[in-house]
Coordinates of C-alpha atoms and ligand atoms in Angstrom, one line a residue:
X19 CA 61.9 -89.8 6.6
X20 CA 64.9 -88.5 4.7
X21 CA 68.1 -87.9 6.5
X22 CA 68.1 -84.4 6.0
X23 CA 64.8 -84.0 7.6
X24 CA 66.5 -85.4 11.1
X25 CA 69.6 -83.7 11.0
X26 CA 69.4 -80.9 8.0
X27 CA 68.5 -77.2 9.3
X28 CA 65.5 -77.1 7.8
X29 CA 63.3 -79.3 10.3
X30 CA 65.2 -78.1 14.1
X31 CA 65.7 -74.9 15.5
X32 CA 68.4 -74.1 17.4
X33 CA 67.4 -75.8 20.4
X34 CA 66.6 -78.9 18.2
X35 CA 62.8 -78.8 18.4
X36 CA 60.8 -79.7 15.1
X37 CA 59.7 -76.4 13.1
X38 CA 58.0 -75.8 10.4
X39 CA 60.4 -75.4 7.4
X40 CA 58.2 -72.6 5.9
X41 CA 57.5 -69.9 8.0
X42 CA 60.3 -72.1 10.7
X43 CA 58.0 -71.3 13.9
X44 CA 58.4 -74.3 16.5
X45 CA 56.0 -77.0 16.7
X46 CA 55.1 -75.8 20.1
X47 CA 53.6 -72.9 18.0
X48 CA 52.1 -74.2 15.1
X49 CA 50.7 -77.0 16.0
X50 CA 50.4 -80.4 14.1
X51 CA 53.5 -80.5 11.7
X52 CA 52.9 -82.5 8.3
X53 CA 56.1 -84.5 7.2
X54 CA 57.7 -84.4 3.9
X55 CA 61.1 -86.2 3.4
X56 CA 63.0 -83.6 4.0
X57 CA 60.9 -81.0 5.3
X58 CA 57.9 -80.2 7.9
X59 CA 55.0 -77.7 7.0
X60 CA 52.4 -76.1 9.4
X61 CA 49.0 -75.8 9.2
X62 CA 49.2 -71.9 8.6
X63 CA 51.5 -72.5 6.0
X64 CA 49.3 -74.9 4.1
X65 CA 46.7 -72.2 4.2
X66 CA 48.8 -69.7 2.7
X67 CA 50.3 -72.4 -0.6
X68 CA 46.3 -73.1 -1.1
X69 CA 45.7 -69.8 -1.4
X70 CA 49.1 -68.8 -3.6
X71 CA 47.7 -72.0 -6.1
X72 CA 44.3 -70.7 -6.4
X73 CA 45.4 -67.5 -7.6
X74 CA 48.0 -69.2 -10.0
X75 CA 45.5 -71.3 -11.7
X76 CA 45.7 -70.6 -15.7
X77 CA 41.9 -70.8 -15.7
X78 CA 41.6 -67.9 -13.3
X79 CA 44.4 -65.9 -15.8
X80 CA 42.1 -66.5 -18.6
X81 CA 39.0 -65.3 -17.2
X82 CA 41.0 -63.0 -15.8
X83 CA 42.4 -62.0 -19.6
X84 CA 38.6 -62.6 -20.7
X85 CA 37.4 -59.7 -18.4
X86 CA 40.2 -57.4 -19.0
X87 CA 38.6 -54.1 -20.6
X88 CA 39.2 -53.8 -24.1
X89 CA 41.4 -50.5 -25.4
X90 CA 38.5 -48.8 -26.1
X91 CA 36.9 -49.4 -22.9
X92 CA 39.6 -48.3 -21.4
X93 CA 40.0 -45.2 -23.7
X94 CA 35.9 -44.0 -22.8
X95 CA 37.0 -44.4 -19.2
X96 CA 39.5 -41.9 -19.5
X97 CA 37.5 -39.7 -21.2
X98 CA 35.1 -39.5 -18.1
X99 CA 38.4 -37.8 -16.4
X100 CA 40.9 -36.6 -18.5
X101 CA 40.0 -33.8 -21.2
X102 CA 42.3 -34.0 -24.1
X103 CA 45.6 -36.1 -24.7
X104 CA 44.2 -38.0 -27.1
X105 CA 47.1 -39.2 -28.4
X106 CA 48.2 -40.0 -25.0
X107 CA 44.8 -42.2 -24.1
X108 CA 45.0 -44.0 -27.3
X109 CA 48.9 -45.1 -26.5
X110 CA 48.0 -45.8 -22.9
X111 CA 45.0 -47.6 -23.4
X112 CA 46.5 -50.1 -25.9
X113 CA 50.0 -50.4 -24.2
X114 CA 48.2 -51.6 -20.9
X115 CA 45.9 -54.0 -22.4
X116 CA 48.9 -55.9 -24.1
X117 CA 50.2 -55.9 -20.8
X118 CA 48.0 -57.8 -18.4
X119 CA 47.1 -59.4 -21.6
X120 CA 50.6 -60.6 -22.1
X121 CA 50.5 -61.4 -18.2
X122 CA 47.6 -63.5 -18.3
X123 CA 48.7 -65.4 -21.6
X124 CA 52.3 -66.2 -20.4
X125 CA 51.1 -67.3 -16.7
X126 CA 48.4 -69.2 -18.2
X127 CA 50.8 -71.3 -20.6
X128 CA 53.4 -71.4 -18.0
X129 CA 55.7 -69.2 -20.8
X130 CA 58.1 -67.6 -18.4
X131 CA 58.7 -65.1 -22.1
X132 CA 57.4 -61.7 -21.0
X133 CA 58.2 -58.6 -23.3
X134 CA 57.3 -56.0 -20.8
X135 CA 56.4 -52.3 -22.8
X136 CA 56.6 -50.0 -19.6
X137 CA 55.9 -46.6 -20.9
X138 CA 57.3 -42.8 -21.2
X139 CA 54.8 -39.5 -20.6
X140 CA 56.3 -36.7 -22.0
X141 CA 55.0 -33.1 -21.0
X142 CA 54.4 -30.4 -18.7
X143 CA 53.5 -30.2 -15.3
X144 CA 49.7 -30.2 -14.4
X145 CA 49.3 -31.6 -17.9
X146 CA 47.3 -34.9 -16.5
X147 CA 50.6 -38.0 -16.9
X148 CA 49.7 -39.1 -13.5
X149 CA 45.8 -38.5 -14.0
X150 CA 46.2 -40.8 -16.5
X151 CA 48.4 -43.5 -15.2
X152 CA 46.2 -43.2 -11.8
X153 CA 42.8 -43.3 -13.6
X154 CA 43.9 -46.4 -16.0
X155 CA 45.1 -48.7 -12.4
X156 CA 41.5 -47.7 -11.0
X157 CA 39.3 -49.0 -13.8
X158 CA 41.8 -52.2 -13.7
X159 CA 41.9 -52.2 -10.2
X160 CA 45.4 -53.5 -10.0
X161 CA 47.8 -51.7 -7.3
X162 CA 48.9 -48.0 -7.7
X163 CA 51.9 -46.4 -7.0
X164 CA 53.4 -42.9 -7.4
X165 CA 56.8 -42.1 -6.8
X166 CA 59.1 -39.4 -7.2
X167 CA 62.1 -40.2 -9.0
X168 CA 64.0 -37.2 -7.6
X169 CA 63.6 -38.7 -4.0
X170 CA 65.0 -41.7 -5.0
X171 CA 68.7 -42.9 -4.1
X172 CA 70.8 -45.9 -4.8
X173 CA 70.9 -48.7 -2.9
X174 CA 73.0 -48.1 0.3
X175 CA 72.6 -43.6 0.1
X176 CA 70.2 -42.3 2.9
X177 CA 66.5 -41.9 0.9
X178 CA 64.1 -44.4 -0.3
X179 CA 66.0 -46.5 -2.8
X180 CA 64.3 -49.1 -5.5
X181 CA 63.8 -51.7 -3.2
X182 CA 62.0 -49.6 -0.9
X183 CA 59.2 -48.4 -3.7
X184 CA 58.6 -52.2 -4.3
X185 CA 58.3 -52.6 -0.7
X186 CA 55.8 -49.7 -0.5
X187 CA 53.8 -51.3 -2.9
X188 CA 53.3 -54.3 -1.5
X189 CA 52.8 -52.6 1.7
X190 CA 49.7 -51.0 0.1
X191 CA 47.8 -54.1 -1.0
X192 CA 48.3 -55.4 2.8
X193 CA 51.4 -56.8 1.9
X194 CA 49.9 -59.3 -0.5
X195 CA 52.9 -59.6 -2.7
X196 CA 51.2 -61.1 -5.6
X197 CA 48.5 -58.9 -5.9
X198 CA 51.3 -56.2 -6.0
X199 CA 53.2 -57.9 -8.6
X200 CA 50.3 -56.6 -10.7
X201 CA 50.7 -53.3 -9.7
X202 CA 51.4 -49.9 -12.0
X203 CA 54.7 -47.8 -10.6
X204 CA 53.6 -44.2 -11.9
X205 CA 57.4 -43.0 -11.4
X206 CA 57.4 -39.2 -11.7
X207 CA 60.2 -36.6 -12.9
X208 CA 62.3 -39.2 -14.6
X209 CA 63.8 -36.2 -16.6
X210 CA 65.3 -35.4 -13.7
X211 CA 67.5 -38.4 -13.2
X212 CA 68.9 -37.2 -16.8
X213 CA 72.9 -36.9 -16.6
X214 CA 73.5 -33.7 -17.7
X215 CA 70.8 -32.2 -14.8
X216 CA 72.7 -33.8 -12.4
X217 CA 75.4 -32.7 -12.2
X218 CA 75.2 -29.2 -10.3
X219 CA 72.6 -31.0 -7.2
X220 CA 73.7 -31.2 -3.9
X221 CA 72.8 -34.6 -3.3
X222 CA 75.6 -37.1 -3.5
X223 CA 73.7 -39.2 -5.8
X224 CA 73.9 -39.4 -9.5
X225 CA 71.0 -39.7 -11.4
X226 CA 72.5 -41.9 -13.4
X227 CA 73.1 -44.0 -10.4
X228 CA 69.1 -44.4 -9.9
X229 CA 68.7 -45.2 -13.5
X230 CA 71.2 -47.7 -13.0
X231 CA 68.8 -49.0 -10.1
X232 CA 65.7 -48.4 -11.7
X233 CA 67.1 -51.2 -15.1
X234 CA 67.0 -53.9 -12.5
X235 CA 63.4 -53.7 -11.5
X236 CA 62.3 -52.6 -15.0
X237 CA 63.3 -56.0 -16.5
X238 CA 62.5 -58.8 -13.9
X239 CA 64.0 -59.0 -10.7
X240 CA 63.3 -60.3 -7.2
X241 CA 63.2 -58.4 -4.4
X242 CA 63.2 -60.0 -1.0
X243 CA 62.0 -58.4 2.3
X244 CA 60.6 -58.9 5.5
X245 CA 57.1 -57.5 5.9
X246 CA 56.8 -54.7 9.1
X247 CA 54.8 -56.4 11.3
X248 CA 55.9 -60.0 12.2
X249 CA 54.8 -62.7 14.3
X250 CA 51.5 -62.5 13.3
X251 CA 49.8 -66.0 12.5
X252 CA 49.3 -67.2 8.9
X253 CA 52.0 -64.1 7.6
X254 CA 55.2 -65.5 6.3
X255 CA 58.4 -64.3 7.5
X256 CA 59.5 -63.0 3.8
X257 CA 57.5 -61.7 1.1
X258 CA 59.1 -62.2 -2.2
X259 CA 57.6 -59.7 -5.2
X260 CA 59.1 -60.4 -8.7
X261 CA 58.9 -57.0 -10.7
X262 CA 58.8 -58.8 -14.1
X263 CA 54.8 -58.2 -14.5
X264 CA 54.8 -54.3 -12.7
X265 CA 54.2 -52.2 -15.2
X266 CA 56.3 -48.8 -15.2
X267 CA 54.9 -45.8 -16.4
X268 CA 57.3 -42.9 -16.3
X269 CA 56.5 -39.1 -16.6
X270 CA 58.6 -36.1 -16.8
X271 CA 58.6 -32.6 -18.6
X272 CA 62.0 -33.1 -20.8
X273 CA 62.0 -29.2 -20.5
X274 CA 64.8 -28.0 -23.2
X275 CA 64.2 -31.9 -24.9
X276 CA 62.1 -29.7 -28.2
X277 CA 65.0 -27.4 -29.0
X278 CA 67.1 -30.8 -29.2
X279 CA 64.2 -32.6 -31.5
X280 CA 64.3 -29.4 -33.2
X281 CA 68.1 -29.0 -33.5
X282 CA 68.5 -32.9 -35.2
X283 CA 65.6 -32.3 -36.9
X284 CA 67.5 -29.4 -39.0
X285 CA 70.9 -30.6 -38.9
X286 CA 73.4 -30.1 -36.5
X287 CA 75.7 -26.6 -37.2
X288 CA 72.7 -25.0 -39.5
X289 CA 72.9 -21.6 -37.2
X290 CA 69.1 -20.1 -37.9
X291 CA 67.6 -22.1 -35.4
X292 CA 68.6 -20.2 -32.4
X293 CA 65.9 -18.2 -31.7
X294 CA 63.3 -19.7 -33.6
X295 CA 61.4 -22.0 -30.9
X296 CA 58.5 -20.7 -29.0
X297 CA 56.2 -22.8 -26.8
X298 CA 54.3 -24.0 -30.0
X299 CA 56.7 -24.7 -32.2
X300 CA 58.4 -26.6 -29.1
X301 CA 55.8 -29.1 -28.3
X302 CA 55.2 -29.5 -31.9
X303 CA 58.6 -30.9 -32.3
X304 CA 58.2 -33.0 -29.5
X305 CA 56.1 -35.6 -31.5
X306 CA 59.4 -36.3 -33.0
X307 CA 61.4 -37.3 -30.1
X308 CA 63.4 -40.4 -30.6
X309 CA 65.4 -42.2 -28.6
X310 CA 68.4 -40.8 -30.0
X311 CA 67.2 -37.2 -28.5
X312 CA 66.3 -38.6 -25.1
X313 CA 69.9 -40.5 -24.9
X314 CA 71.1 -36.7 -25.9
X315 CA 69.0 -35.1 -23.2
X316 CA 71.0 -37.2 -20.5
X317 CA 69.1 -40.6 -19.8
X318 CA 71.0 -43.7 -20.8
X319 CA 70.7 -45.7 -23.5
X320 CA 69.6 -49.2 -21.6
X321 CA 66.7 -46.8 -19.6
X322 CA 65.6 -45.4 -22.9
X323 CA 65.6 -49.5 -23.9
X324 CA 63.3 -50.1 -21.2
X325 CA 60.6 -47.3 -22.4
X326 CA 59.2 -48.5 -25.4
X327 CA 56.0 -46.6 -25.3
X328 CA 56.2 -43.2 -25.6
X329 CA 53.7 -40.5 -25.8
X330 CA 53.7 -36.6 -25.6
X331 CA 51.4 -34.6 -23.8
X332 CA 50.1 -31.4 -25.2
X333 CA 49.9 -28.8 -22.6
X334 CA 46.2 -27.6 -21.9
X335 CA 45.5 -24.1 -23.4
X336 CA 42.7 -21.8 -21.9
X337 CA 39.3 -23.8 -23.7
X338 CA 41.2 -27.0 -22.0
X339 CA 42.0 -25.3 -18.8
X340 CA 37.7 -24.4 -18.9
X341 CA 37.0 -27.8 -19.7
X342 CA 38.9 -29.7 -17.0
X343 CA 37.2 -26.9 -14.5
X344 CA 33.6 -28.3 -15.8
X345 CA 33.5 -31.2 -17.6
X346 CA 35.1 -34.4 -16.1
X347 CA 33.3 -36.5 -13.4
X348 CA 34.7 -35.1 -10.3
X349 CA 36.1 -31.5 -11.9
X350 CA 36.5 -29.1 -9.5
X351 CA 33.6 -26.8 -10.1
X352 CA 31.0 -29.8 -9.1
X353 CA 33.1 -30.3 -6.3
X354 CA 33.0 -27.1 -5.2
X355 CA 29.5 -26.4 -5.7
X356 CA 29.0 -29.6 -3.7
X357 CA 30.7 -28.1 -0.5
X358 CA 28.8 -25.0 -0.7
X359 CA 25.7 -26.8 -1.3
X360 CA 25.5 -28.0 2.5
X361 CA 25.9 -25.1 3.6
X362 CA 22.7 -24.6 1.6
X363 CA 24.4 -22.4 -0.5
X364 CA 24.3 -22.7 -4.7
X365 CA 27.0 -21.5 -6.3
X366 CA 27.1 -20.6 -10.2
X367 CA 30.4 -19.4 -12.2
X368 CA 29.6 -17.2 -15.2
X369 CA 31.3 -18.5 -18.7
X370 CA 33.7 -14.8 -18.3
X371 CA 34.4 -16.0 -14.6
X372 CA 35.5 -20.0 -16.2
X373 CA 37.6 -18.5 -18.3
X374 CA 39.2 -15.9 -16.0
X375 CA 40.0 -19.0 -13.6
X376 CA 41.6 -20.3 -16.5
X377 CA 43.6 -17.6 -17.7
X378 CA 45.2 -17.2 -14.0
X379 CA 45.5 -20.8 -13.6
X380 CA 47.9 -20.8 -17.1
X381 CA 49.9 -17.5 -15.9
X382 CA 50.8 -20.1 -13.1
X383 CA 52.4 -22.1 -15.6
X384 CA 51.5 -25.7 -14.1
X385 CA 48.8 -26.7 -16.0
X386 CA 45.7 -27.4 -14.3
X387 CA 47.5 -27.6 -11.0
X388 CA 46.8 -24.2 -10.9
X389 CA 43.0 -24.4 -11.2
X390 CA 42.5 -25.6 -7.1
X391 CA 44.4 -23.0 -6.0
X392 CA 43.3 -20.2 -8.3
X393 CA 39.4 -21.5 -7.1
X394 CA 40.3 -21.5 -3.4
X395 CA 41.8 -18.2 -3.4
X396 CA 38.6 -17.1 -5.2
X397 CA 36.2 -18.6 -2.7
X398 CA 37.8 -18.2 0.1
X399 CA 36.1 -15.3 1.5
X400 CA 32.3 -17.1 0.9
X401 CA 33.4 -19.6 2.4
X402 CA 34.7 -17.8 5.4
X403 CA 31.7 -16.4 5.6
X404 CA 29.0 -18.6 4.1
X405 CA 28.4 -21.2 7.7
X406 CA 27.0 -17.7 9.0
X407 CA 25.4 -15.3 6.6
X408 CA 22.4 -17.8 6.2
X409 CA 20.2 -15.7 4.3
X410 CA 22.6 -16.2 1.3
X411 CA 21.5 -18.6 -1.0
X412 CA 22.7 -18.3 -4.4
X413 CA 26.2 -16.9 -5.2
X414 CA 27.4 -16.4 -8.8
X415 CA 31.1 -16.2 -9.1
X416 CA 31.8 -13.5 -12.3
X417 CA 34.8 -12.1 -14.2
X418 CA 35.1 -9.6 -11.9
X419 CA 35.1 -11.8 -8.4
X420 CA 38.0 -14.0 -10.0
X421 CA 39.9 -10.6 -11.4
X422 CA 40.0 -9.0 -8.1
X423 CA 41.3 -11.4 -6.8
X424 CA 38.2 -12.9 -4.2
X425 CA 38.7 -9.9 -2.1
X426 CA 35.7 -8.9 0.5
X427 CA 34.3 -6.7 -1.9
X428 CA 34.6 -8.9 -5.2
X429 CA 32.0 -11.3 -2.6
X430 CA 29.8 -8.8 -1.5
X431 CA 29.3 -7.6 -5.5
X432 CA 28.5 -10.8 -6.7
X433 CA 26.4 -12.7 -3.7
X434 CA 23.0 -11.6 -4.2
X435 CA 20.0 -13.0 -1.7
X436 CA 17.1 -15.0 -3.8
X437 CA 13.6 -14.7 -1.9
Ligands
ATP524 N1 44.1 -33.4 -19.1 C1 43.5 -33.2 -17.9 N2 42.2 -33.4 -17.7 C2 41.6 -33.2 -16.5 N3 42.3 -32.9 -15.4 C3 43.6 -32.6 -15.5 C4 44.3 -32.8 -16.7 N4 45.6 -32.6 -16.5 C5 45.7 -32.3 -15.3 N5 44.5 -32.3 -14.6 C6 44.3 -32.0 -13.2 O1 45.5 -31.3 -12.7 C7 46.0 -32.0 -11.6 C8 47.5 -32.3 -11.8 O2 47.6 -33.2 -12.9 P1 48.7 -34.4 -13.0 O3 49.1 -34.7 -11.6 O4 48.1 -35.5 -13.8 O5 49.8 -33.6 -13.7 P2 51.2 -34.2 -14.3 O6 51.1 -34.1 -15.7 O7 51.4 -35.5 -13.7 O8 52.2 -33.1 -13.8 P3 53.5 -33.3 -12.9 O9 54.5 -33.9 -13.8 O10 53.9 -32.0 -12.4 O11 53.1 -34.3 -11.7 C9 45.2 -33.3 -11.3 O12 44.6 -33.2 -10.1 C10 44.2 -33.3 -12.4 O13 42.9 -33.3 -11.8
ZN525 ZN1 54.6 -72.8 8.8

């Protein structure tokens, strides 16, 4: 035995008792205490490296790599949920295959070299980013995350800072901090955190500040905490996540960011382009944006650095708004006939009343946000009344029902009784 492992700190506790020098619980706890030169390990704790190994194995990274769903795969699967963006699916779809690719490669040939491509969403609200970044870590089944970036603060301000979001991501996976390490941050309103939008918010925190914060974990970085509940057995007293292999996605609407695609685009000084963008033209020149034009619209140049993937969202018009209200797997007309279905009620929507839904949903402004709350207003009243007007059994929602607005009379005109 070593001479560190008598008198170092590593193998006594305060009182001088043996401990383990892994998870440092007293012998008295642990039980048998194996003896290294300089150090003592419990049985718990032996558990726990075994387990750490097995995962770490490079043939369980390549079968891992061999399983991974191909870009295509990928893309069909988003198709089942997301209508449109194809652009979007295609980027997506290849940019997170090279990643755990690039994951399982490295780990496998012990190549520590990890060009991480986290990605930017650009596009309006209720336009499916997080659908997409959310459907994506399901298929994969890696960890998911969504976060505001908003809500976030720097390190020592009151609010969830950087480290916390890792923390809450391990937290989810049981606080298995590997399996988090190959997680997916979905990291929303990132526009926000732009320098020039900052300036006039009450919060004492610059947005600039967070994308300061935000660099850190982007790249690789270790963050160290202790998990919530302690004591129990076999749970070591830190868990340690290194960021290097999360995969950022980041999402925000860049409102104004056109008119400055636009602007370059034309030459700076030319004075006819004032008042020539509308909502088309905008999003148009939005498949432009460069990283010049973000670094212009307020985000610095070493978090632009860390988004090499960007893609633009086209916000969904009226056919798309109809579309998302049929089509994908769970779209909210099949859920909604569902509900009203055990109440032994089936409920139809005409093709006027689809796209009346979808008209009010895109006065709202918020993409397909709108949709649920348009549809709830619109059957609220059936199914208010629906658990006790038994004898109706087929109602067909029409133009008219979603127009005036789901009132009491809208229901009774378009509920009919079947014999
Ligand atoms: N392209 C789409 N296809 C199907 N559903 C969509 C699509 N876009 C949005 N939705 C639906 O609208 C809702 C909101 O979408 P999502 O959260 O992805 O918007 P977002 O683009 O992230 O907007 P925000 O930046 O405001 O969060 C989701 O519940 C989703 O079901
Ligand atoms: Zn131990």
């Amino acid at each position: 035995m070593g001479r560190k492992a008598r008198d170092g700190t590593l193998s006594r506790n305060l009182e001088g008792r043996l401990m383990c020098s892994f998870c440092m619980r007293p012998e008295a706890a642990t039980g048998a205490l194996i003896a290294g030169p300089d150090a003592y390990i419990c049985e718990a704790c032996v558990f726990e490296c075994s387990r750490i190994l097995a995962r770490e194995t490079p043939a369980q990274w390549l079968s891992a790599v061999t399983d991974l769903p191909r870009p295509r795969e990928l893309h069909d699967f988003l198709d089942q949920y997301v209508i449109g963006q194809e652009h979007a699916k295609k980027v997506l779809s290849v940019a997170v295959y090279n990643h755990y690719k690039r994951i399982g490669c490295c780990s496998a040939l012990g190549d520590p070299e990890l060009g991480k491509s986290n990605i930017l969403l650009i596009g309006p609200s209720g336009s499916g980013k997080t659908l997409l970044a959310e459907t994506l870590a399901r298929r994969l089944a890696v960890p998911f995350l969504i976060a505001d970036a908003t809500a976030l603060t720097e390190t020592g301000y009151v609010g969830e800072d950087v480290d916390g979001l890792i923390r809450r991501l391990v937290q989810s996976c049981d606080n298995d901090a590997q399996r988090a390490s190959l997680g997916i941050v979905y990291l929303d309103e990132v526009d926000k955190l732009a320098v020039r939008h900052t300036v006039s918010r009450s919060r004492d925190v610059s947005g600039e500040g967070v994308q300061q914060a935000l660099l850190r974990f982007m790249d690789s970085s270790v963050v160290r905490f202790a998990p919530r509940e302690r004591g129990a057995a076999r749970r070591p007293e830190w868990l340690e996540v290194d960021t290097r292999q999360i995969l950022f996605i980041c999402g925000g609407a860049f409102e104004g960011l056109a008119q400055l695609v636009e602007r370059r685009r034309r030459g700076h000084g030319i004075g006819f382009t004032v008042d020539l963008p509308g909502p088309r033209r905008c999003s148009n020149f939005l498949a432009y944006a460069e990283a010049d034009d973000l670094i212009h619209y307020g985000l610095i140049p070493e978090f632009v650095g860390r988004l090499p993937v960007v893609s633009v969202l086209d916000p969904l018009d009226e056919d798309a708004l109809v579309r998302v209200l049929t089509e994908p797997a769970n779209a909210l007309v099949r859920q909604y006939t569902k509900l009203l279905a055990m109440d032994g009620c089936e409920l139809h929507f005409t093709r006027g009343a689809l796209h009346a839904l979808a008209q009010e949903a895109l006065a709202r402004g918020t993409g397909a946000r709108g949709l649920r709350t348009v549809i709830e207003r619109v059957l609220l009243e059936p199914m208010y009344r629906l658990p006790r007007q038994r004898e109706v059994q087929c109602l067909t929602i029409d133009e008219r029902a979603v127009r005036d607005g789901g009132s009491p009379s809208g229901f009774e005109y378009s509920c009919s009784t079947r014999a």
